[in-house]
Amino acid sequence: MAAHDLFQAGCRWRVGSGSNIRIWADPWLPRPRSFLPITPAPASLLHTQVSELLNLTGDDWDVEKVHGLFWPMDSEMILSIPLSRVGAPDLVIWHYSHNGIFSVRSAYHLACSLEDRPCSSSVHTSKQSWWRRVWQATIPNKVKVFVWRACTNAIPTGENLSRRIPGTKVECPLYGESKEDRLHIFLLCLFARQVWGLSHLPTSLTSLHIPDFWSWMMAAAAQLDGMDFGFFLCLCWSIWWCRNAKLMQGNSLAPPYVHYFTSTFLAAFRSQALGGTPAAADAVVSPSNWQAPPSGCIKVNFDSATFRTGTELGIGVIARDASGSCVAWLSRRFSRMGSAEAAEILAARDAVYFAVR
């Protein structure tokens, strides 16, 4: 891939005023690889700018308008994007680094992903370490059990049933285009490919040239971090659930909904699971650890939280004087998805604005 094309593939807009960004034509959502909404563009809004999605003051999203225009997975992603309160301009950034600045290393990994091949730095993952990652993943136990059954080939695929019950149809029950084995169900089936196409995971994991199911599983463990690996396993579970719902009950679910359901289901589980751990409890600063500011000064503390629904963030800010008395406070709740890191950034931003005012 040419250097210019690679650079273009990794760039997107960071929303400031939104006046320079077209909603359905310019890359601006944090969704590799298109960076565009999945929701089809209404004919009358093809050239609408992102600024039309902001409120009258331009410092926050118009939540009602966003929910009215976009599918849930798009609207939640849009509402998770923090906006500047000081009129920052729209800016082109490099998506594949934390600071938005281009780096050769991140470009190399992007090039490997776009060419559907693992990077040379990927380490071989043995089955033993692979299973360790599965059991340690922060995902529901029922998903872990399902993964174990799938990896030991103990699920009733068309191929497995035809071996046990002569005359059983071996073709894919959804589209009938191929023999239904594990790799077909979770990767090669048209329905599965549509679901994977909506995810943020590397395209190398959806390559049509992957030889077998286990190679695919091992590649996922080698290329994904803990959070994304758990999401990968949960998405496999969702695909299997949808396949069974169609086969047994005739119910069909759209790929965008499957992706949205998996994201919110996993976010809610992780929020609840992590919320009850000793580590999470230890992270809360107790009053005895708080140090008062010098006399005549005000000290501002802030914190954030992700609610159990997985679709809301909350922040809290408190200002105290030298005696420890509260002189002012602020709390906000956001109806949006977002990572814990994003919540902390929003809390820090609002704490600064709160202190200045």
mmCIF file of C-alpha atoms in Angstrom:
data_model
loop_
_atom_site.group_PDB
_atom_site.id
_atom_site.type_symbol
_atom_site.label_atom_id
_atom_site.label_comp_id
_atom_site.label_asym_id
_atom_site.label_seq_id
_atom_site.Cartn_x
_atom_site.Cartn_y
_atom_site.Cartn_z
ATOM 1 C CA MET A 1 0.000 0.000 0.000
ATOM 2 C CA ALA A 2 1.321 3.465 -0.917
ATOM 3 C CA ALA A 3 2.388 5.663 1.995
ATOM 4 C CA HIS A 4 -0.148 8.353 1.064
ATOM 5 C CA ASP A 5 -3.016 5.850 0.941
ATOM 6 C CA LEU A 6 -1.958 4.358 4.272
ATOM 7 C CA PHE A 7 -1.844 7.788 5.876
ATOM 8 C CA GLN A 8 -5.316 8.604 4.540
ATOM 9 C CA ALA A 9 -6.651 5.294 5.884
ATOM 10 C CA GLY A 10 -5.565 6.183 9.413
ATOM 11 C CA CYS A 11 -6.746 9.794 9.587
ATOM 12 C CA ARG A 12 -10.074 11.129 10.781
ATOM 13 C CA TRP A 13 -11.541 14.376 12.043
ATOM 14 C CA ARG A 14 -11.643 15.384 15.690
ATOM 15 C CA VAL A 15 -14.849 17.326 16.216
ATOM 16 C CA GLY A 16 -14.483 20.940 17.302
ATOM 17 C CA SER A 17 -17.171 23.187 15.871
ATOM 18 C CA GLY A 18 -18.211 20.508 13.357
ATOM 19 C CA SER A 19 -18.609 23.110 10.607
ATOM 20 C CA ASN A 20 -15.906 21.559 8.401
ATOM 21 C CA ILE A 21 -17.089 17.962 8.680
ATOM 22 C CA ARG A 22 -19.801 16.354 6.568
ATOM 23 C CA ILE A 23 -21.691 13.710 8.533
ATOM 24 C CA TRP A 24 -21.915 11.055 5.817
ATOM 25 C CA ALA A 25 -18.928 11.980 3.647
ATOM 26 C CA ASP A 26 -15.983 12.740 5.940
ATOM 27 C CA PRO A 27 -14.300 10.323 8.384
ATOM 28 C CA TRP A 28 -15.037 11.491 11.925
ATOM 29 C CA LEU A 29 -16.445 8.685 14.075
ATOM 30 C CA PRO A 30 -13.966 6.612 16.151
ATOM 31 C CA ARG A 31 -14.938 3.489 14.179
ATOM 32 C CA PRO A 32 -12.199 1.861 12.091
ATOM 33 C CA ARG A 33 -12.009 1.447 9.182
ATOM 34 C CA SER A 34 -14.600 3.707 7.587
ATOM 35 C CA PHE A 35 -14.943 6.243 10.455
ATOM 36 C CA LEU A 36 -18.450 6.894 9.097
ATOM 37 C CA PRO A 37 -21.996 6.306 10.392
ATOM 38 C CA ILE A 38 -23.640 2.995 9.550
ATOM 39 C CA THR A 39 -27.079 4.617 9.470
ATOM 40 C CA PRO A 40 -28.080 5.307 5.832
ATOM 41 C CA ALA A 41 -28.071 8.999 4.950
ATOM 42 C CA PRO A 42 -31.491 10.543 4.224
ATOM 43 C CA ALA A 43 -31.435 12.036 0.724
ATOM 44 C CA SER A 44 -32.102 15.522 2.065
ATOM 45 C CA LEU A 45 -29.187 15.363 4.520
ATOM 46 C CA LEU A 46 -26.374 13.990 2.360
ATOM 47 C CA HIS A 47 -24.236 17.114 2.742
ATOM 48 C CA THR A 48 -25.240 18.047 6.283
ATOM 49 C CA GLN A 49 -22.409 19.098 8.582
ATOM 50 C CA VAL A 50 -21.659 17.731 12.036
ATOM 51 C CA SER A 51 -22.299 21.200 13.465
ATOM 52 C CA GLU A 52 -26.013 20.576 12.821
ATOM 53 C CA LEU A 53 -25.903 17.887 15.514
ATOM 54 C CA LEU A 54 -24.764 20.289 18.250
ATOM 55 C CA ASN A 55 -26.932 22.292 20.621
ATOM 56 C CA LEU A 56 -27.490 26.036 20.256
ATOM 57 C CA THR A 57 -24.357 26.959 22.205
ATOM 58 C CA GLY A 58 -22.219 24.448 20.311
ATOM 59 C CA ASP A 59 -20.638 22.948 23.431
ATOM 60 C CA ASP A 60 -22.609 19.704 23.579
ATOM 61 C CA TRP A 61 -24.588 17.327 21.401
ATOM 62 C CA ASP A 62 -28.275 17.773 20.692
ATOM 63 C CA VAL A 63 -29.176 14.413 22.211
ATOM 64 C CA GLU A 64 -32.750 14.341 20.898
ATOM 65 C CA LYS A 65 -31.658 15.141 17.347
ATOM 66 C CA VAL A 66 -28.862 12.549 17.397
ATOM 67 C CA HIS A 67 -31.183 9.799 18.642
ATOM 68 C CA GLY A 68 -33.761 10.790 16.032
ATOM 69 C CA LEU A 69 -31.359 10.642 13.073
ATOM 70 C CA PHE A 70 -29.179 7.615 13.800
ATOM 71 C CA TRP A 71 -29.390 3.943 14.629
ATOM 72 C CA PRO A 72 -28.573 3.194 18.306
ATOM 73 C CA MET A 73 -24.999 2.034 17.690
ATOM 74 C CA ASP A 74 -24.263 5.268 15.805
ATOM 75 C CA SER A 75 -26.044 7.580 18.227
ATOM 76 C CA GLU A 76 -24.296 6.117 21.271
ATOM 77 C CA MET A 77 -20.914 6.451 19.576
ATOM 78 C CA ILE A 78 -21.603 10.064 18.584
ATOM 79 C CA LEU A 79 -22.749 10.989 22.085
ATOM 80 C CA SER A 80 -19.586 9.447 23.539
ATOM 81 C CA ILE A 81 -17.409 11.981 21.684
ATOM 82 C CA PRO A 82 -16.427 14.803 24.074
ATOM 83 C CA LEU A 83 -16.740 18.348 22.748
ATOM 84 C CA SER A 84 -14.686 21.441 23.474
ATOM 85 C CA ARG A 85 -16.269 24.225 25.492
ATOM 86 C CA VAL A 86 -13.878 26.892 24.266
ATOM 87 C CA GLY A 87 -14.656 26.759 20.554
ATOM 88 C CA ALA A 88 -11.771 24.535 19.433
ATOM 89 C CA PRO A 89 -11.549 24.096 15.639
ATOM 90 C CA ASP A 90 -12.105 20.841 13.774
ATOM 91 C CA LEU A 91 -8.794 19.016 13.454
ATOM 92 C CA VAL A 92 -7.532 16.052 11.421
ATOM 93 C CA ILE A 93 -5.871 13.502 13.724
ATOM 94 C CA TRP A 94 -4.195 10.104 13.427
ATOM 95 C CA HIS A 95 -6.713 7.633 14.858
ATOM 96 C CA TYR A 96 -4.276 4.863 15.760
ATOM 97 C CA SER A 97 -2.395 6.652 18.543
ATOM 98 C CA HIS A 98 -3.607 7.923 21.915
ATOM 99 C CA ASN A 99 -2.440 11.481 21.288
ATOM 100 C CA GLY A 100 -3.676 11.736 17.687
ATOM 101 C CA ILE A 101 -0.145 12.144 16.320
ATOM 102 C CA PHE A 102 1.160 9.904 13.540
ATOM 103 C CA SER A 103 3.804 7.306 14.429
ATOM 104 C CA VAL A 104 5.658 4.846 12.196
ATOM 105 C CA ARG A 105 4.942 1.958 14.553
ATOM 106 C CA SER A 106 1.172 2.471 14.533
ATOM 107 C CA ALA A 107 1.251 2.899 10.748
ATOM 108 C CA TYR A 108 3.098 -0.405 10.407
ATOM 109 C CA HIS A 109 0.480 -2.247 12.429
ATOM 110 C CA LEU A 110 -2.274 -0.602 10.403
ATOM 111 C CA ALA A 111 -0.587 -1.682 7.155
ATOM 112 C CA CYS A 112 -0.393 -5.276 8.398
ATOM 113 C CA SER A 113 -4.058 -5.215 9.342
ATOM 114 C CA LEU A 114 -5.168 -3.757 6.008
ATOM 115 C CA GLU A 115 -3.211 -6.418 4.133
ATOM 116 C CA ASP A 116 -4.902 -9.178 6.162
ATOM 117 C CA ARG A 117 -1.695 -10.534 7.654
ATOM 118 C CA PRO A 118 -0.377 -10.629 11.211
ATOM 119 C CA CYS A 119 2.513 -8.315 12.098
ATOM 120 C CA SER A 120 5.900 -9.894 12.591
ATOM 121 C CA SER A 121 5.907 -8.690 16.189
ATOM 122 C CA SER A 122 2.901 -10.882 16.994
ATOM 123 C CA VAL A 123 3.883 -13.643 19.360
ATOM 124 C CA HIS A 124 2.843 -17.219 18.861
ATOM 125 C CA THR A 125 0.123 -18.044 21.372
ATOM 126 C CA SER A 126 0.052 -21.613 22.616
ATOM 127 C CA LYS A 127 -3.244 -23.320 23.319
ATOM 128 C CA GLN A 128 -2.428 -23.404 27.010
ATOM 129 C CA SER A 129 -1.932 -19.649 27.235
ATOM 130 C CA TRP A 130 -4.946 -19.174 24.962
ATOM 131 C CA TRP A 131 -7.194 -21.042 27.393
ATOM 132 C CA ARG A 132 -5.722 -19.064 30.274
ATOM 133 C CA ARG A 133 -6.796 -15.853 28.558
ATOM 134 C CA VAL A 134 -10.312 -17.193 28.058
ATOM 135 C CA TRP A 135 -10.783 -18.169 31.716
ATOM 136 C CA GLN A 136 -9.337 -14.860 32.928
ATOM 137 C CA ALA A 137 -11.410 -12.720 30.567
ATOM 138 C CA THR A 138 -13.984 -10.368 32.117
ATOM 139 C CA ILE A 139 -16.934 -11.934 30.321
ATOM 140 C CA PRO A 140 -19.979 -13.892 31.577
ATOM 141 C CA ASN A 141 -19.328 -17.517 32.546
ATOM 142 C CA LYS A 142 -21.963 -18.703 30.082
ATOM 143 C CA VAL A 143 -19.892 -17.163 27.286
ATOM 144 C CA LYS A 144 -16.772 -18.955 28.556
ATOM 145 C CA VAL A 145 -18.651 -22.267 28.606
ATOM 146 C CA PHE A 146 -19.905 -21.617 25.085
ATOM 147 C CA VAL A 147 -16.346 -20.844 23.908
ATOM 148 C CA TRP A 148 -15.127 -24.086 25.481
ATOM 149 C CA ARG A 149 -17.851 -26.047 23.687
ATOM 150 C CA ALA A 150 -17.139 -24.329 20.373
ATOM 151 C CA CYS A 151 -13.388 -24.891 20.612
ATOM 152 C CA THR A 152 -13.822 -28.570 21.475
ATOM 153 C CA ASN A 153 -16.226 -28.889 18.527
ATOM 154 C CA ALA A 154 -19.095 -29.792 20.859
ATOM 155 C CA ILE A 155 -21.743 -27.548 19.302
ATOM 156 C CA PRO A 156 -24.449 -28.873 16.930
ATOM 157 C CA THR A 157 -23.204 -27.508 13.620
ATOM 158 C CA GLY A 158 -24.618 -28.932 10.411
ATOM 159 C CA GLU A 159 -21.380 -30.834 9.867
ATOM 160 C CA ASN A 160 -21.440 -32.402 13.345
ATOM 161 C CA LEU A 161 -25.129 -33.320 13.161
ATOM 162 C CA SER A 162 -24.708 -34.983 9.762
ATOM 163 C CA ARG A 163 -22.086 -37.290 11.258
ATOM 164 C CA ARG A 164 -24.399 -38.373 14.071
ATOM 165 C CA ILE A 165 -27.748 -38.328 12.279
ATOM 166 C CA PRO A 166 -27.664 -39.624 8.689
ATOM 167 C CA GLY A 167 -29.637 -37.469 6.280
ATOM 168 C CA THR A 168 -29.248 -34.266 8.306
ATOM 169 C CA LYS A 169 -28.793 -31.206 6.121
ATOM 170 C CA VAL A 170 -25.169 -30.105 6.269
ATOM 171 C CA GLU A 171 -25.568 -26.756 4.469
ATOM 172 C CA CYS A 172 -25.812 -23.395 6.231
ATOM 173 C CA PRO A 173 -29.412 -23.018 7.508
ATOM 174 C CA LEU A 174 -29.314 -19.246 7.002
ATOM 175 C CA TYR A 175 -28.173 -19.001 3.396
ATOM 176 C CA GLY A 176 -27.491 -22.583 2.293
ATOM 177 C CA GLU A 177 -24.424 -21.549 0.352
ATOM 178 C CA SER A 178 -21.824 -23.732 2.096
ATOM 179 C CA LYS A 179 -21.170 -26.595 4.466
ATOM 180 C CA GLU A 180 -21.894 -25.440 8.002
ATOM 181 C CA ASP A 181 -18.810 -26.004 10.121
ATOM 182 C CA ARG A 182 -17.482 -23.797 12.927
ATOM 183 C CA LEU A 183 -15.448 -21.491 10.712
ATOM 184 C CA HIS A 184 -18.441 -20.976 8.433
ATOM 185 C CA ILE A 185 -20.834 -20.131 11.282
ATOM 186 C CA PHE A 186 -18.608 -17.617 13.021
ATOM 187 C CA LEU A 187 -16.663 -16.108 10.139
ATOM 188 C CA LEU A 188 -17.523 -17.124 6.577
ATOM 189 C CA CYS A 189 -21.335 -16.973 6.664
ATOM 190 C CA LEU A 190 -22.708 -13.792 5.098
ATOM 191 C CA PHE A 191 -24.518 -12.910 8.329
ATOM 192 C CA ALA A 192 -21.342 -13.307 10.399
ATOM 193 C CA ARG A 193 -19.325 -11.235 7.942
ATOM 194 C CA GLN A 194 -21.864 -8.421 8.172
ATOM 195 C CA VAL A 195 -21.609 -8.478 11.970
ATOM 196 C CA TRP A 196 -17.792 -8.466 11.956
ATOM 197 C CA GLY A 197 -17.793 -5.690 9.389
ATOM 198 C CA LEU A 198 -19.448 -3.391 11.941
ATOM 199 C CA SER A 199 -16.857 -4.011 14.640
ATOM 200 C CA HIS A 200 -13.704 -2.042 15.386
ATOM 201 C CA LEU A 201 -11.556 -5.198 15.391
ATOM 202 C CA PRO A 202 -8.671 -5.607 12.887
ATOM 203 C CA THR A 203 -9.696 -6.704 9.396
ATOM 204 C CA SER A 204 -6.975 -9.376 9.543
ATOM 205 C CA LEU A 205 -9.330 -11.315 11.834
ATOM 206 C CA THR A 206 -12.008 -11.467 9.143
ATOM 207 C CA SER A 207 -9.747 -12.602 6.317
ATOM 208 C CA LEU A 208 -11.258 -15.204 3.994
ATOM 209 C CA HIS A 209 -7.864 -16.937 3.857
ATOM 210 C CA ILE A 210 -7.837 -18.160 7.467
ATOM 211 C CA PRO A 211 -7.352 -21.953 7.169
ATOM 212 C CA ASP A 212 -9.330 -23.274 10.130
ATOM 213 C CA PHE A 213 -11.257 -22.367 13.267
ATOM 214 C CA TRP A 214 -8.370 -22.816 15.718
ATOM 215 C CA SER A 215 -6.039 -20.665 13.629
ATOM 216 C CA TRP A 216 -8.665 -17.945 13.814
ATOM 217 C CA MET A 217 -9.000 -18.245 17.587
ATOM 218 C CA MET A 218 -5.222 -18.153 18.072
ATOM 219 C CA ALA A 219 -4.884 -15.130 15.786
ATOM 220 C CA ALA A 220 -7.499 -13.277 17.834
ATOM 221 C CA ALA A 221 -5.617 -13.947 21.072
ATOM 222 C CA ALA A 222 -2.331 -12.832 19.512
ATOM 223 C CA GLN A 223 -3.675 -9.585 18.052
ATOM 224 C CA LEU A 224 -6.196 -8.366 20.631
ATOM 225 C CA ASP A 225 -5.783 -6.927 24.102
ATOM 226 C CA GLY A 226 -7.858 -8.163 27.039
ATOM 227 C CA MET A 227 -10.895 -5.929 26.478
ATOM 228 C CA ASP A 228 -11.097 -6.547 22.730
ATOM 229 C CA PHE A 229 -10.472 -10.290 23.114
ATOM 230 C CA GLY A 230 -13.430 -10.502 25.489
ATOM 231 C CA PHE A 231 -15.570 -8.549 23.023
ATOM 232 C CA PHE A 232 -14.456 -10.912 20.232
ATOM 233 C CA LEU A 233 -15.584 -13.962 22.233
ATOM 234 C CA CYS A 234 -18.911 -12.353 23.158
ATOM 235 C CA LEU A 235 -19.572 -11.466 19.531
ATOM 236 C CA CYS A 236 -19.009 -15.133 18.596
ATOM 237 C CA TRP A 237 -21.540 -16.100 21.266
ATOM 238 C CA SER A 238 -24.055 -13.559 19.898
ATOM 239 C CA ILE A 239 -23.632 -14.873 16.345
ATOM 240 C CA TRP A 240 -24.334 -18.408 17.582
ATOM 241 C CA TRP A 241 -27.386 -17.219 19.534
ATOM 242 C CA CYS A 242 -28.768 -15.435 16.449
ATOM 243 C CA ARG A 243 -28.153 -18.480 14.275
ATOM 244 C CA ASN A 244 -30.178 -20.623 16.701
ATOM 245 C CA ALA A 245 -32.961 -18.024 16.995
ATOM 246 C CA LYS A 246 -33.348 -18.042 13.219
ATOM 247 C CA LEU A 247 -33.193 -21.829 12.966
ATOM 248 C CA MET A 248 -35.508 -22.671 15.877
ATOM 249 C CA GLN A 249 -37.917 -19.727 16.004
ATOM 250 C CA GLY A 250 -37.585 -18.050 12.616
ATOM 251 C CA ASN A 251 -36.459 -14.790 14.250
ATOM 252 C CA SER A 252 -34.007 -12.676 12.277
ATOM 253 C CA LEU A 253 -31.920 -9.931 13.868
ATOM 254 C CA ALA A 254 -30.166 -7.219 11.878
ATOM 255 C CA PRO A 255 -26.339 -7.218 12.154
ATOM 256 C CA PRO A 256 -26.250 -3.636 13.568
ATOM 257 C CA TYR A 257 -28.561 -4.686 16.394
ATOM 258 C CA VAL A 258 -26.432 -7.769 17.128
ATOM 259 C CA HIS A 259 -23.333 -5.597 17.405
ATOM 260 C CA TYR A 260 -25.128 -3.023 19.567
ATOM 261 C CA PHE A 261 -26.616 -5.690 21.851
ATOM 262 C CA THR A 262 -23.215 -7.340 22.359
ATOM 263 C CA SER A 263 -21.544 -4.023 23.173
ATOM 264 C CA THR A 264 -24.152 -2.951 25.735
ATOM 265 C CA PHE A 265 -24.491 -6.471 27.199
ATOM 266 C CA LEU A 266 -20.741 -6.719 27.783
ATOM 267 C CA ALA A 267 -20.444 -3.148 29.075
ATOM 268 C CA ALA A 268 -23.203 -3.773 31.626
ATOM 269 C CA PHE A 269 -21.589 -7.034 32.767
ATOM 270 C CA ARG A 270 -18.152 -5.476 33.143
ATOM 271 C CA SER A 271 -19.535 -2.483 34.996
ATOM 272 C CA GLN A 272 -21.248 -4.748 37.507
ATOM 273 C CA ALA A 273 -18.338 -7.196 37.778
ATOM 274 C CA LEU A 274 -15.678 -4.554 38.283
ATOM 275 C CA GLY A 275 -17.885 -2.510 40.578
ATOM 276 C CA GLY A 276 -17.857 -5.235 43.201
ATOM 277 C CA THR A 277 -14.119 -5.980 43.243
ATOM 278 C CA PRO A 278 -11.824 -4.973 46.097
ATOM 279 C CA ALA A 279 -9.646 -3.095 43.595
ATOM 280 C CA ALA A 280 -12.562 -0.874 42.660
ATOM 281 C CA ALA A 281 -13.375 -0.236 46.307
ATOM 282 C CA ASP A 282 -9.747 0.629 47.076
ATOM 283 C CA ALA A 283 -9.747 3.159 44.264
ATOM 284 C CA VAL A 284 -12.262 5.329 46.150
ATOM 285 C CA VAL A 285 -10.455 7.996 48.139
ATOM 286 C CA SER A 286 -11.580 7.987 51.753
ATOM 287 C CA PRO A 287 -11.935 11.223 53.730
ATOM 288 C CA SER A 288 -8.936 10.273 55.925
ATOM 289 C CA ASN A 289 -6.630 10.354 52.868
ATOM 290 C CA TRP A 290 -7.775 13.777 51.726
ATOM 291 C CA GLN A 291 -5.301 16.599 52.371
ATOM 292 C CA ALA A 292 -6.622 20.089 52.963
ATOM 293 C CA PRO A 293 -5.339 23.001 50.866
ATOM 294 C CA PRO A 294 -3.324 25.856 52.414
ATOM 295 C CA SER A 295 -5.281 28.543 54.249
ATOM 296 C CA GLY A 296 -7.035 30.902 51.846
ATOM 297 C CA CYS A 297 -7.031 28.352 48.999
ATOM 298 C CA ILE A 298 -9.729 26.114 47.551
ATOM 299 C CA LYS A 299 -9.059 22.512 46.534
ATOM 300 C CA VAL A 300 -11.081 20.894 43.755
ATOM 301 C CA ASN A 301 -11.417 17.095 43.491
ATOM 302 C CA PHE A 302 -13.227 15.159 40.787
ATOM 303 C CA ASP A 303 -14.190 11.607 39.923
ATOM 304 C CA SER A 304 -16.158 9.709 37.304
ATOM 305 C CA ALA A 305 -18.206 6.535 37.037
ATOM 306 C CA THR A 306 -19.661 4.311 34.352
ATOM 307 C CA PHE A 307 -23.190 3.244 35.305
ATOM 308 C CA ARG A 308 -24.261 -0.374 35.164
ATOM 309 C CA THR A 309 -26.370 0.166 32.079
ATOM 310 C CA GLY A 310 -23.140 0.701 30.144
ATOM 311 C CA THR A 311 -24.771 3.601 28.315
ATOM 312 C CA GLU A 312 -24.301 6.362 30.886
ATOM 313 C CA LEU A 313 -21.372 8.208 32.400
ATOM 314 C CA GLY A 314 -21.407 10.311 35.542
ATOM 315 C CA ILE A 315 -18.956 12.851 36.937
ATOM 316 C CA GLY A 316 -18.691 14.598 40.277
ATOM 317 C CA VAL A 317 -16.703 17.688 41.275
ATOM 318 C CA ILE A 318 -16.336 19.110 44.782
ATOM 319 C CA ALA A 319 -14.542 22.241 46.010
ATOM 320 C CA ARG A 320 -13.417 22.446 49.663
ATOM 321 C CA ASP A 321 -11.609 25.044 51.737
ATOM 322 C CA ALA A 322 -8.770 24.643 54.253
ATOM 323 C CA SER A 323 -11.175 23.412 56.940
ATOM 324 C CA GLY A 324 -12.538 20.698 54.639
ATOM 325 C CA SER A 325 -15.923 22.369 54.270
ATOM 326 C CA CYS A 326 -17.649 22.057 50.897
ATOM 327 C CA VAL A 327 -17.951 25.465 49.256
ATOM 328 C CA ALA A 328 -19.309 24.282 45.892
ATOM 329 C CA TRP A 329 -20.051 21.078 44.031
ATOM 330 C CA LEU A 330 -21.124 19.828 40.618
ATOM 331 C CA SER A 331 -22.499 16.545 39.286
ATOM 332 C CA ARG A 332 -23.450 15.596 35.748
ATOM 333 C CA ARG A 333 -24.848 12.491 34.129
ATOM 334 C CA PHE A 334 -24.323 11.731 30.446
ATOM 335 C CA SER A 335 -26.691 9.528 28.450
ATOM 336 C CA ARG A 336 -23.956 8.045 26.352
ATOM 337 C CA MET A 337 -21.502 5.196 26.054
ATOM 338 C CA GLY A 338 -17.845 5.723 26.846
ATOM 339 C CA SER A 339 -14.751 4.175 28.351
ATOM 340 C CA ALA A 340 -13.571 4.760 31.905
ATOM 341 C CA GLU A 341 -10.698 6.772 30.464
ATOM 342 C CA ALA A 342 -13.119 9.015 28.555
ATOM 343 C CA ALA A 343 -15.159 9.546 31.719
ATOM 344 C CA GLU A 344 -12.051 10.636 33.638
ATOM 345 C CA ILE A 345 -11.115 13.080 30.878
ATOM 346 C CA LEU A 346 -14.601 14.600 30.899
ATOM 347 C CA ALA A 347 -14.496 14.874 34.679
ATOM 348 C CA ALA A 348 -11.101 16.610 34.569
ATOM 349 C CA ARG A 349 -12.321 19.017 31.894
ATOM 350 C CA ASP A 350 -15.462 19.957 33.805
ATOM 351 C CA ALA A 351 -13.468 20.319 37.034
ATOM 352 C CA VAL A 352 -11.194 22.880 35.350
ATOM 353 C CA TYR A 353 -14.136 24.844 33.925
ATOM 354 C CA PHE A 354 -15.876 24.663 37.297
ATOM 355 C CA ALA A 355 -12.792 26.010 39.104
ATOM 356 C CA VAL A 356 -12.295 28.860 36.618
ATOM 357 C CA ARG A 357 -15.897 29.998 36.909
#
